[in-house]
């Protein structure tokens, strides 16, 4: 049963290039399937989430993070009576625009683009991937996704001002996105905060006592688990605790979003769009735990020594390859040389690098840095 404020598939604004309906898949199911079959989606398997694969293959990569985010999103969508296929499509596509090496790669790519008076934004890049770079169909470039999926790619995590982004005018920037898209940023956060605790603990970067001291709700659950399972080993107690924390975050998001919708008196998608603020949100109480969790991960994990040393190296790889290809466009693959006839070289090189997996960019770097003095850092 869908709720009255769901973004019902039959109300979709449709595709840029009209297509005949599929006999048994809804339009949002088709969008989800197109995302799964996209090349950029497959590449997520070899893109860093937080840990590069060199560290260990036990940890999340961008693809497994994406799948976890989709699982959480579907559960929440079902409870709120939202269009689960739209939510799933948006969760599966939400990180498709990420360059290699996670946040470090993004930061490095943005920094070199700024030297050319531009910037890198993974949401805008994701839109370019689905609208242009993916080539699977005879009748059009891109995946020809429905309006709501393209809109959600742009609007799930932040607001883009109409004045600064005239190219996004079609996405009604003055209106809020449907709840299906609003959810994604928060489910993404639930997925990575809990997964990062898990991976960092497993990697022995975070210690149990520090997590307990930094995140009081985690400590409360750990005490409960210890009472119930006094004899199991620590890792299993940790798992049980993390499961409770994840469950609480999800339940709070469901209940608070439902409450916010009631309080705002929204009874249609149009009401959701016109409401002055986003309705998908955590309660104030959970906001405190969320803040503690983030703060803990920032001060103890994301900038910790094991991650930091690798970050500097990966930033250098991105920066040096960017400089190399902007100076030597003749060494780019033919399709990018063609693109360079229509677009500035820094944009073309940025697109080329952003599409790469971690291992592909390292392979390119190893070849190009061999005996070339222009490259300073050796892998
Ligand atoms: Mg994500």
PDB file of N, CA and C in Angstrom, residues 256-355:
ATOM      1  N   UNK A 256      10.353   9.351  12.651  1.00  0.00           N
ATOM      2  CA  UNK A 256      10.391  10.812  12.633  1.00  0.00           C
ATOM      3  C   UNK A 256       9.904  11.373  11.302  1.00  0.00           C
ATOM      4  N   UNK A 257      10.243  10.704  10.200  1.00  0.00           N
ATOM      5  CA  UNK A 257       9.788  11.180   8.890  1.00  0.00           C
ATOM      6  C   UNK A 257       8.266  11.097   8.814  1.00  0.00           C
ATOM      7  N   UNK A 258       7.710   9.998   9.321  1.00  0.00           N
ATOM      8  CA  UNK A 258       6.249   9.856   9.333  1.00  0.00           C
ATOM      9  C   UNK A 258       5.610  10.977  10.160  1.00  0.00           C
ATOM     10  N   UNK A 259       6.212  11.235  11.319  1.00  0.00           N
ATOM     11  CA  UNK A 259       5.714  12.302  12.200  1.00  0.00           C
ATOM     12  C   UNK A 259       5.797  13.670  11.521  1.00  0.00           C
ATOM     13  N   UNK A 260       6.903  13.938  10.876  1.00  0.00           N
ATOM     14  CA  UNK A 260       7.088  15.228  10.184  1.00  0.00           C
ATOM     15  C   UNK A 260       6.051  15.408   9.078  1.00  0.00           C
ATOM     16  N   UNK A 261       5.743  14.330   8.379  1.00  0.00           N
ATOM     17  CA  UNK A 261       4.742  14.407   7.297  1.00  0.00           C
ATOM     18  C   UNK A 261       3.362  14.708   7.892  1.00  0.00           C
ATOM     19  N   UNK A 262       3.058  14.062   9.011  1.00  0.00           N
ATOM     20  CA  UNK A 262       1.762  14.327   9.666  1.00  0.00           C
ATOM     21  C   UNK A 262       1.697  15.766  10.154  1.00  0.00           C
ATOM     22  N   UNK A 263       2.767  16.189  10.827  1.00  0.00           N
ATOM     23  CA  UNK A 263       2.822  17.543  11.381  1.00  0.00           C
ATOM     24  C   UNK A 263       2.678  18.592  10.281  1.00  0.00           C
ATOM     25  N   UNK A 264       3.293  18.329   9.130  1.00  0.00           N
ATOM     26  CA  UNK A 264       3.242  19.300   8.025  1.00  0.00           C
ATOM     27  C   UNK A 264       1.918  19.195   7.265  1.00  0.00           C
ATOM     28  N   UNK A 265       1.154  18.152   7.562  1.00  0.00           N
ATOM     29  CA  UNK A 265      -0.133  17.967   6.884  1.00  0.00           C
ATOM     30  C   UNK A 265       0.006  17.670   5.396  1.00  0.00           C
ATOM     31  N   UNK A 266       1.083  17.006   5.007  1.00  0.00           N
ATOM     32  CA  UNK A 266       1.241  16.708   3.579  1.00  0.00           C
ATOM     33  C   UNK A 266       0.393  15.485   3.220  1.00  0.00           C
ATOM     34  N   UNK A 267      -0.291  15.578   2.091  1.00  0.00           N
ATOM     35  CA  UNK A 267      -1.103  14.430   1.684  1.00  0.00           C
ATOM     36  C   UNK A 267      -0.912  14.109   0.207  1.00  0.00           C
ATOM     37  N   UNK A 268       0.103  14.711  -0.396  1.00  0.00           N
ATOM     38  CA  UNK A 268       0.376  14.378  -1.798  1.00  0.00           C
ATOM     39  C   UNK A 268       1.847  14.670  -2.103  1.00  0.00           C
ATOM     40  N   UNK A 269       2.309  14.165  -3.226  1.00  0.00           N
ATOM     41  CA  UNK A 269       3.673  14.439  -3.658  1.00  0.00           C
ATOM     42  C   UNK A 269       3.867  15.946  -3.847  1.00  0.00           C
ATOM     43  N   UNK A 270       2.841  16.583  -4.379  1.00  0.00           N
ATOM     44  CA  UNK A 270       2.906  18.024  -4.594  1.00  0.00           C
ATOM     45  C   UNK A 270       3.146  18.773  -3.273  1.00  0.00           C
ATOM     46  N   UNK A 271       2.462  18.327  -2.213  1.00  0.00           N
ATOM     47  CA  UNK A 271       2.673  18.936  -0.884  1.00  0.00           C
ATOM     48  C   UNK A 271       4.116  18.755  -0.423  1.00  0.00           C
ATOM     49  N   UNK A 272       4.659  17.564  -0.651  1.00  0.00           N
ATOM     50  CA  UNK A 272       6.048  17.291  -0.254  1.00  0.00           C
ATOM     51  C   UNK A 272       6.974  18.237  -1.001  1.00  0.00           C
ATOM     52  N   UNK A 273       6.740  18.379  -2.291  1.00  0.00           N
ATOM     53  CA  UNK A 273       7.587  19.240  -3.118  1.00  0.00           C
ATOM     54  C   UNK A 273       7.512  20.695  -2.677  1.00  0.00           C
ATOM     55  N   UNK A 274       6.308  21.135  -2.313  1.00  0.00           N
ATOM     56  CA  UNK A 274       6.132  22.555  -1.985  1.00  0.00           C
ATOM     57  C   UNK A 274       6.446  22.891  -0.530  1.00  0.00           C
ATOM     58  N   UNK A 275       6.614  21.866   0.300  1.00  0.00           N
ATOM     59  CA  UNK A 275       6.915  22.140   1.703  1.00  0.00           C
ATOM     60  C   UNK A 275       8.262  22.865   1.790  1.00  0.00           C
ATOM     61  N   UNK A 276       8.345  23.910   2.649  1.00  0.00           N
ATOM     62  CA  UNK A 276       9.573  24.723   2.659  1.00  0.00           C
ATOM     63  C   UNK A 276      10.845  23.981   3.050  1.00  0.00           C
ATOM     64  N   UNK A 277      10.712  22.875   3.797  1.00  0.00           N
ATOM     65  CA  UNK A 277      11.954  22.141   4.105  1.00  0.00           C
ATOM     66  C   UNK A 277      11.774  20.637   3.862  1.00  0.00           C
ATOM     67  N   UNK A 278      12.907  19.953   3.889  1.00  0.00           N
ATOM     68  CA  UNK A 278      12.855  18.501   3.692  1.00  0.00           C
ATOM     69  C   UNK A 278      12.169  17.834   4.872  1.00  0.00           C
ATOM     70  N   UNK A 279      11.364  16.833   4.582  1.00  0.00           N
ATOM     71  CA  UNK A 279      10.595  16.164   5.645  1.00  0.00           C
ATOM     72  C   UNK A 279      11.274  14.889   6.144  1.00  0.00           C
ATOM     73  N   UNK A 280      12.087  14.283   5.311  1.00  0.00           N
ATOM     74  CA  UNK A 280      12.816  13.082   5.760  1.00  0.00           C
ATOM     75  C   UNK A 280      13.904  13.536   6.718  1.00  0.00           C
ATOM     76  N   UNK A 281      13.837  13.073   7.959  1.00  0.00           N
ATOM     77  CA  UNK A 281      14.822  13.530   8.954  1.00  0.00           C
ATOM     78  C   UNK A 281      14.809  12.635  10.193  1.00  0.00           C
ATOM     79  N   UNK A 282      15.891  12.737  10.953  1.00  0.00           N
ATOM     80  CA  UNK A 282      15.982  12.064  12.250  1.00  0.00           C
ATOM     81  C   UNK A 282      15.336  12.954  13.304  1.00  0.00           C
ATOM     82  N   UNK A 283      14.974  12.359  14.434  1.00  0.00           N
ATOM     83  CA  UNK A 283      14.461  13.149  15.550  1.00  0.00           C
ATOM     84  C   UNK A 283      15.620  13.945  16.158  1.00  0.00           C
ATOM     85  N   UNK A 284      15.270  14.951  16.958  1.00  0.00           N
ATOM     86  CA  UNK A 284      16.299  15.752  17.620  1.00  0.00           C
ATOM     87  C   UNK A 284      17.193  14.894  18.504  1.00  0.00           C
ATOM     88  N   UNK A 285      16.561  13.956  19.204  1.00  0.00           N
ATOM     89  CA  UNK A 285      17.296  13.065  20.104  1.00  0.00           C
ATOM     90  C   UNK A 285      18.333  12.236  19.337  1.00  0.00           C
ATOM     91  N   UNK A 286      17.898  11.682  18.207  1.00  0.00           N
ATOM     92  CA  UNK A 286      18.815  10.867  17.414  1.00  0.00           C
ATOM     93  C   UNK A 286      19.869  11.750  16.742  1.00  0.00           C
ATOM     94  N   UNK A 287      19.499  13.016  16.538  1.00  0.00           N
ATOM     95  CA  UNK A 287      20.469  13.963  15.982  1.00  0.00           C
ATOM     96  C   UNK A 287      21.704  14.058  16.866  1.00  0.00           C
ATOM     97  N   UNK A 288      21.516  13.942  18.170  1.00  0.00           N
ATOM     98  CA  UNK A 288      22.655  14.002  19.099  1.00  0.00           C
ATOM     99  C   UNK A 288      23.577  12.793  18.886  1.00  0.00           C
ATOM    100  N   UNK A 289      22.986  11.605  18.829  1.00  0.00           N
ATOM    101  CA  UNK A 289      23.793  10.392  18.614  1.00  0.00           C
ATOM    102  C   UNK A 289      24.521  10.455  17.274  1.00  0.00           C
ATOM    103  N   UNK A 290      23.788  10.937  16.289  1.00  0.00           N
ATOM    104  CA  UNK A 290      24.348  11.051  14.953  1.00  0.00           C
ATOM    105  C   UNK A 290      25.560  11.992  14.958  1.00  0.00           C
ATOM    106  N   UNK A 291      25.420  13.114  15.673  1.00  0.00           N
ATOM    107  CA  UNK A 291      26.520  14.067  15.787  1.00  0.00           C
ATOM    108  C   UNK A 291      27.718  13.435  16.488  1.00  0.00           C
ATOM    109  N   UNK A 292      27.445  12.680  17.560  1.00  0.00           N
ATOM    110  CA  UNK A 292      28.534  12.041  18.317  1.00  0.00           C
ATOM    111  C   UNK A 292      29.266  11.009  17.459  1.00  0.00           C
ATOM    112  N   UNK A 293      28.472  10.285  16.682  1.00  0.00           N
ATOM    113  CA  UNK A 293      29.029   9.246  15.812  1.00  0.00           C
ATOM    114  C   UNK A 293      29.944   9.861  14.748  1.00  0.00           C
ATOM    115  N   UNK A 294      29.448  10.912  14.115  1.00  0.00           N
ATOM    116  CA  UNK A 294      30.231  11.597  13.075  1.00  0.00           C
ATOM    117  C   UNK A 294      31.502  12.189  13.640  1.00  0.00           C
ATOM    118  N   UNK A 295      31.327  12.894  14.736  1.00  0.00           N
ATOM    119  CA  UNK A 295      32.452  13.567  15.388  1.00  0.00           C
ATOM    120  C   UNK A 295      33.505  12.530  15.787  1.00  0.00           C
ATOM    121  N   UNK A 296      33.036  11.384  16.300  1.00  0.00           N
ATOM    122  CA  UNK A 296      33.957  10.338  16.715  1.00  0.00           C
ATOM    123  C   UNK A 296      34.759   9.803  15.514  1.00  0.00           C
ATOM    124  N   UNK A 297      34.036   9.552  14.417  1.00  0.00           N
ATOM    125  CA  UNK A 297      34.714   9.000  13.236  1.00  0.00           C
ATOM    126  C   UNK A 297      35.689  10.017  12.638  1.00  0.00           C
ATOM    127  N   UNK A 298      35.301  11.293  12.652  1.00  0.00           N
ATOM    128  CA  UNK A 298      36.210  12.321  12.113  1.00  0.00           C
ATOM    129  C   UNK A 298      37.455  12.467  12.968  1.00  0.00           C
ATOM    130  N   UNK A 299      37.278  12.486  14.293  1.00  0.00           N
ATOM    131  CA  UNK A 299      38.489  12.724  15.092  1.00  0.00           C
ATOM    132  C   UNK A 299      39.336  11.481  15.306  1.00  0.00           C
ATOM    133  N   UNK A 300      38.766  10.294  15.092  1.00  0.00           N
ATOM    134  CA  UNK A 300      39.557   9.100  15.402  1.00  0.00           C
ATOM    135  C   UNK A 300      39.882   8.210  14.214  1.00  0.00           C
ATOM    136  N   UNK A 301      39.176   8.410  13.122  1.00  0.00           N
ATOM    137  CA  UNK A 301      39.334   7.437  12.041  1.00  0.00           C
ATOM    138  C   UNK A 301      39.703   8.050  10.681  1.00  0.00           C
ATOM    139  N   UNK A 302      38.850   8.965  10.176  1.00  0.00           N
ATOM    140  CA  UNK A 302      39.053   9.418   8.795  1.00  0.00           C
ATOM    141  C   UNK A 302      40.416  10.072   8.559  1.00  0.00           C
ATOM    142  N   UNK A 303      40.963  10.690   9.602  1.00  0.00           N
ATOM    143  CA  UNK A 303      42.273  11.334   9.446  1.00  0.00           C
ATOM    144  C   UNK A 303      43.359  10.599  10.225  1.00  0.00           C
ATOM    145  N   UNK A 304      43.088   9.340  10.548  1.00  0.00           N
ATOM    146  CA  UNK A 304      44.083   8.570  11.295  1.00  0.00           C
ATOM    147  C   UNK A 304      45.263   8.238  10.389  1.00  0.00           C
ATOM    148  N   UNK A 305      46.382   7.945  11.010  1.00  0.00           N
ATOM    149  CA  UNK A 305      47.636   7.753  10.277  1.00  0.00           C
ATOM    150  C   UNK A 305      47.543   6.685   9.162  1.00  0.00           C
ATOM    151  N   UNK A 306      46.978   5.508   9.413  1.00  0.00           N
ATOM    152  CA  UNK A 306      46.962   4.499   8.338  1.00  0.00           C
ATOM    153  C   UNK A 306      46.211   4.979   7.095  1.00  0.00           C
ATOM    154  N   UNK A 307      45.138   5.753   7.281  1.00  0.00           N
ATOM    155  CA  UNK A 307      44.399   6.230   6.114  1.00  0.00           C
ATOM    156  C   UNK A 307      45.091   7.437   5.495  1.00  0.00           C
ATOM    157  N   UNK A 308      45.651   8.288   6.341  1.00  0.00           N
ATOM    158  CA  UNK A 308      46.222   9.541   5.853  1.00  0.00           C
ATOM    159  C   UNK A 308      47.414   9.374   4.929  1.00  0.00           C
ATOM    160  N   UNK A 309      48.306   8.442   5.277  1.00  0.00           N
ATOM    161  CA  UNK A 309      49.504   8.297   4.457  1.00  0.00           C
ATOM    162  C   UNK A 309      49.117   7.833   3.059  1.00  0.00           C
ATOM    163  N   UNK A 310      48.116   6.968   3.004  1.00  0.00           N
ATOM    164  CA  UNK A 310      47.685   6.485   1.694  1.00  0.00           C
ATOM    165  C   UNK A 310      46.984   7.591   0.909  1.00  0.00           C
ATOM    166  N   UNK A 311      46.234   8.433   1.639  1.00  0.00           N
ATOM    167  CA  UNK A 311      45.513   9.537   1.001  1.00  0.00           C
ATOM    168  C   UNK A 311      46.449  10.465   0.252  1.00  0.00           C
ATOM    169  N   UNK A 312      47.576  10.806   0.894  1.00  0.00           N
ATOM    170  CA  UNK A 312      48.523  11.733   0.271  1.00  0.00           C
ATOM    171  C   UNK A 312      49.049  11.142  -1.028  1.00  0.00           C
ATOM    172  N   UNK A 313      49.288   9.853  -1.005  1.00  0.00           N
ATOM    173  CA  UNK A 313      49.815   9.183  -2.182  1.00  0.00           C
ATOM    174  C   UNK A 313      48.762   9.164  -3.308  1.00  0.00           C
ATOM    175  N   UNK A 314      47.527   8.864  -2.954  1.00  0.00           N
ATOM    176  CA  UNK A 314      46.503   8.767  -3.989  1.00  0.00           C
ATOM    177  C   UNK A 314      46.155  10.152  -4.543  1.00  0.00           C
ATOM    178  N   UNK A 315      46.211  11.171  -3.698  1.00  0.00           N
ATOM    179  CA  UNK A 315      45.985  12.535  -4.193  1.00  0.00           C
ATOM    180  C   UNK A 315      47.050  12.916  -5.220  1.00  0.00           C
ATOM    181  N   UNK A 316      48.279  12.503  -4.922  1.00  0.00           N
ATOM    182  CA  UNK A 316      49.372  12.806  -5.845  1.00  0.00           C
ATOM    183  C   UNK A 316      49.176  12.098  -7.180  1.00  0.00           C
ATOM    184  N   UNK A 317      48.700  10.871  -7.154  1.00  0.00           N
ATOM    185  CA  UNK A 317      48.459  10.126  -8.394  1.00  0.00           C
ATOM    186  C   UNK A 317      47.441  10.864  -9.261  1.00  0.00           C
ATOM    187  N   UNK A 318      46.335  11.278  -8.659  1.00  0.00           N
ATOM    188  CA  UNK A 318      45.282  11.985  -9.402  1.00  0.00           C
ATOM    189  C   UNK A 318      45.826  13.300  -9.960  1.00  0.00           C
ATOM    190  N   UNK A 319      46.505  14.064  -9.119  1.00  0.00           N
ATOM    191  CA  UNK A 319      47.001  15.380  -9.521  1.00  0.00           C
ATOM    192  C   UNK A 319      48.006  15.268 -10.664  1.00  0.00           C
ATOM    193  N   UNK A 320      48.950  14.347 -10.517  1.00  0.00           N
ATOM    194  CA  UNK A 320      49.997  14.248 -11.524  1.00  0.00           C
ATOM    195  C   UNK A 320      49.472  13.709 -12.856  1.00  0.00           C
ATOM    196  N   UNK A 321      48.552  12.765 -12.797  1.00  0.00           N
ATOM    197  CA  UNK A 321      47.988  12.259 -14.058  1.00  0.00           C
ATOM    198  C   UNK A 321      47.144  13.344 -14.732  1.00  0.00           C
ATOM    199  N   UNK A 322      46.419  14.111 -13.941  1.00  0.00           N
ATOM    200  CA  UNK A 322      45.617  15.205 -14.503  1.00  0.00           C
ATOM    201  C   UNK A 322      46.527  16.185 -15.235  1.00  0.00           C
ATOM    202  N   UNK A 323      47.622  16.552 -14.571  1.00  0.00           N
ATOM    203  CA  UNK A 323      48.551  17.509 -15.189  1.00  0.00           C
ATOM    204  C   UNK A 323      49.186  16.915 -16.448  1.00  0.00           C
ATOM    205  N   UNK A 324      49.500  15.649 -16.387  1.00  0.00           N
ATOM    206  CA  UNK A 324      50.117  14.999 -17.552  1.00  0.00           C
ATOM    207  C   UNK A 324      49.163  15.030 -18.759  1.00  0.00           C
ATOM    208  N   UNK A 325      47.911  14.628 -18.554  1.00  0.00           N
ATOM    209  CA  UNK A 325      47.005  14.522 -19.706  1.00  0.00           C
ATOM    210  C   UNK A 325      46.528  15.890 -20.211  1.00  0.00           C
ATOM    211  N   UNK A 326      46.428  16.874 -19.322  1.00  0.00           N
ATOM    212  CA  UNK A 326      46.051  18.195 -19.849  1.00  0.00           C
ATOM    213  C   UNK A 326      47.204  18.773 -20.683  1.00  0.00           C
ATOM    214  N   UNK A 327      48.457  18.424 -20.320  1.00  0.00           N
ATOM    215  CA  UNK A 327      49.607  18.896 -21.099  1.00  0.00           C
ATOM    216  C   UNK A 327      49.825  18.061 -22.363  1.00  0.00           C
ATOM    217  N   UNK A 328      49.383  16.811 -22.344  1.00  0.00           N
ATOM    218  CA  UNK A 328      49.586  15.911 -23.498  1.00  0.00           C
ATOM    219  C   UNK A 328      48.272  15.260 -23.931  1.00  0.00           C
ATOM    220  N   UNK A 329      47.323  16.061 -24.440  1.00  0.00           N
ATOM    221  CA  UNK A 329      46.024  15.479 -24.814  1.00  0.00           C
ATOM    222  C   UNK A 329      46.151  14.418 -25.905  1.00  0.00           C
ATOM    223  N   UNK A 330      47.267  14.460 -26.665  1.00  0.00           N
ATOM    224  CA  UNK A 330      47.444  13.468 -27.738  1.00  0.00           C
ATOM    225  C   UNK A 330      47.607  12.055 -27.177  1.00  0.00           C
ATOM    226  N   UNK A 331      47.907  11.958 -25.880  1.00  0.00           N
ATOM    227  CA  UNK A 331      48.056  10.614 -25.312  1.00  0.00           C
ATOM    228  C   UNK A 331      46.756  10.087 -24.705  1.00  0.00           C
ATOM    229  N   UNK A 332      45.660  10.834 -24.853  1.00  0.00           N
ATOM    230  CA  UNK A 332      44.361  10.356 -24.365  1.00  0.00           C
ATOM    231  C   UNK A 332      43.770   9.342 -25.345  1.00  0.00           C
ATOM    232  N   UNK A 333      42.882   8.460 -24.883  1.00  0.00           N
ATOM    233  CA  UNK A 333      42.191   7.550 -25.807  1.00  0.00           C
ATOM    234  C   UNK A 333      41.382   8.357 -26.844  1.00  0.00           C
ATOM    235  N   UNK A 334      41.152   7.750 -28.006  1.00  0.00           N
ATOM    236  CA  UNK A 334      40.527   8.455 -29.136  1.00  0.00           C
ATOM    237  C   UNK A 334      39.201   9.120 -28.766  1.00  0.00           C
ATOM    238  N   UNK A 335      38.363   8.422 -27.989  1.00  0.00           N
ATOM    239  CA  UNK A 335      37.046   8.989 -27.684  1.00  0.00           C
ATOM    240  C   UNK A 335      37.177  10.284 -26.874  1.00  0.00           C
ATOM    241  N   UNK A 336      38.195  10.357 -26.031  1.00  0.00           N
ATOM    242  CA  UNK A 336      38.394  11.580 -25.227  1.00  0.00           C
ATOM    243  C   UNK A 336      39.014  12.689 -26.088  1.00  0.00           C
ATOM    244  N   UNK A 337      39.836  12.305 -27.062  1.00  0.00           N
ATOM    245  CA  UNK A 337      40.364  13.317 -27.982  1.00  0.00           C
ATOM    246  C   UNK A 337      39.220  13.936 -28.782  1.00  0.00           C
ATOM    247  N   UNK A 338      38.238  13.106 -29.138  1.00  0.00           N
ATOM    248  CA  UNK A 338      37.054  13.630 -29.836  1.00  0.00           C
ATOM    249  C   UNK A 338      36.280  14.582 -28.943  1.00  0.00           C
ATOM    250  N   UNK A 339      36.113  14.163 -27.689  1.00  0.00           N
ATOM    251  CA  UNK A 339      35.393  15.015 -26.734  1.00  0.00           C
ATOM    252  C   UNK A 339      36.114  16.362 -26.578  1.00  0.00           C
ATOM    253  N   UNK A 340      37.450  16.335 -26.672  1.00  0.00           N
ATOM    254  CA  UNK A 340      38.245  17.559 -26.493  1.00  0.00           C
ATOM    255  C   UNK A 340      38.012  18.572 -27.623  1.00  0.00           C
ATOM    256  N   UNK A 341      37.439  18.111 -28.731  1.00  0.00           N
ATOM    257  CA  UNK A 341      37.105  19.060 -29.811  1.00  0.00           C
ATOM    258  C   UNK A 341      35.883  19.895 -29.429  1.00  0.00           C
ATOM    259  N   UNK A 342      35.060  19.368 -28.528  1.00  0.00           N
ATOM    260  CA  UNK A 342      33.837  20.073 -28.125  1.00  0.00           C
ATOM    261  C   UNK A 342      33.947  20.736 -26.758  1.00  0.00           C
ATOM    262  N   UNK A 343      34.827  20.199 -25.895  1.00  0.00           N
ATOM    263  CA  UNK A 343      34.871  20.690 -24.512  1.00  0.00           C
ATOM    264  C   UNK A 343      36.302  21.000 -24.102  1.00  0.00           C
ATOM    265  N   UNK A 344      36.474  21.900 -23.103  1.00  0.00           N
ATOM    266  CA  UNK A 344      37.840  22.233 -22.668  1.00  0.00           C
ATOM    267  C   UNK A 344      38.577  20.999 -22.150  1.00  0.00           C
ATOM    268  N   UNK A 345      39.885  21.012 -22.351  1.00  0.00           N
ATOM    269  CA  UNK A 345      40.686  19.826 -22.045  1.00  0.00           C
ATOM    270  C   UNK A 345      40.611  19.430 -20.559  1.00  0.00           C
ATOM    271  N   UNK A 346      40.539  20.429 -19.662  1.00  0.00           N
ATOM    272  CA  UNK A 346      40.495  20.056 -18.234  1.00  0.00           C
ATOM    273  C   UNK A 346      39.218  19.274 -17.904  1.00  0.00           C
ATOM    274  N   UNK A 347      38.115  19.608 -18.574  1.00  0.00           N
ATOM    275  CA  UNK A 347      36.851  18.884 -18.348  1.00  0.00           C
ATOM    276  C   UNK A 347      36.957  17.446 -18.865  1.00  0.00           C
ATOM    277  N   UNK A 348      37.594  17.308 -20.025  1.00  0.00           N
ATOM    278  CA  UNK A 348      37.733  15.986 -20.648  1.00  0.00           C
ATOM    279  C   UNK A 348      38.608  15.072 -19.774  1.00  0.00           C
ATOM    280  N   UNK A 349      39.718  15.618 -19.313  1.00  0.00           N
ATOM    281  CA  UNK A 349      40.635  14.826 -18.479  1.00  0.00           C
ATOM    282  C   UNK A 349      39.962  14.476 -17.149  1.00  0.00           C
ATOM    283  N   UNK A 350      39.200  15.433 -16.621  1.00  0.00           N
ATOM    284  CA  UNK A 350      38.471  15.189 -15.368  1.00  0.00           C
ATOM    285  C   UNK A 350      37.487  14.029 -15.552  1.00  0.00           C
ATOM    286  N   UNK A 351      36.745  14.038 -16.640  1.00  0.00           N
ATOM    287  CA  UNK A 351      35.795  12.948 -16.913  1.00  0.00           C
ATOM    288  C   UNK A 351      36.526  11.608 -17.044  1.00  0.00           C
ATOM    289  N   UNK A 352      37.666  11.650 -17.733  1.00  0.00           N
ATOM    290  CA  UNK A 352      38.455  10.428 -17.954  1.00  0.00           C
ATOM    291  C   UNK A 352      38.899   9.849 -16.612  1.00  0.00           C
ATOM    292  N   UNK A 353      39.484  10.688 -15.773  1.00  0.00           N
ATOM    293  CA  UNK A 353      39.976  10.217 -14.468  1.00  0.00           C
ATOM    294  C   UNK A 353      38.822   9.791 -13.561  1.00  0.00           C
ATOM    295  N   UNK A 354      37.760  10.579 -13.543  1.00  0.00           N
ATOM    296  CA  UNK A 354      36.637  10.276 -12.632  1.00  0.00           C
ATOM    297  C   UNK A 354      36.037   8.906 -12.920  1.00  0.00           C
ATOM    298  N   UNK A 355      36.086   8.472 -14.169  1.00  0.00           N
ATOM    299  CA  UNK A 355      35.503   7.185 -14.530  1.00  0.00           C
ATOM    300  C   UNK A 355      36.364   5.993 -14.131  1.00  0.00           C
TER     301      UNK A 355
END
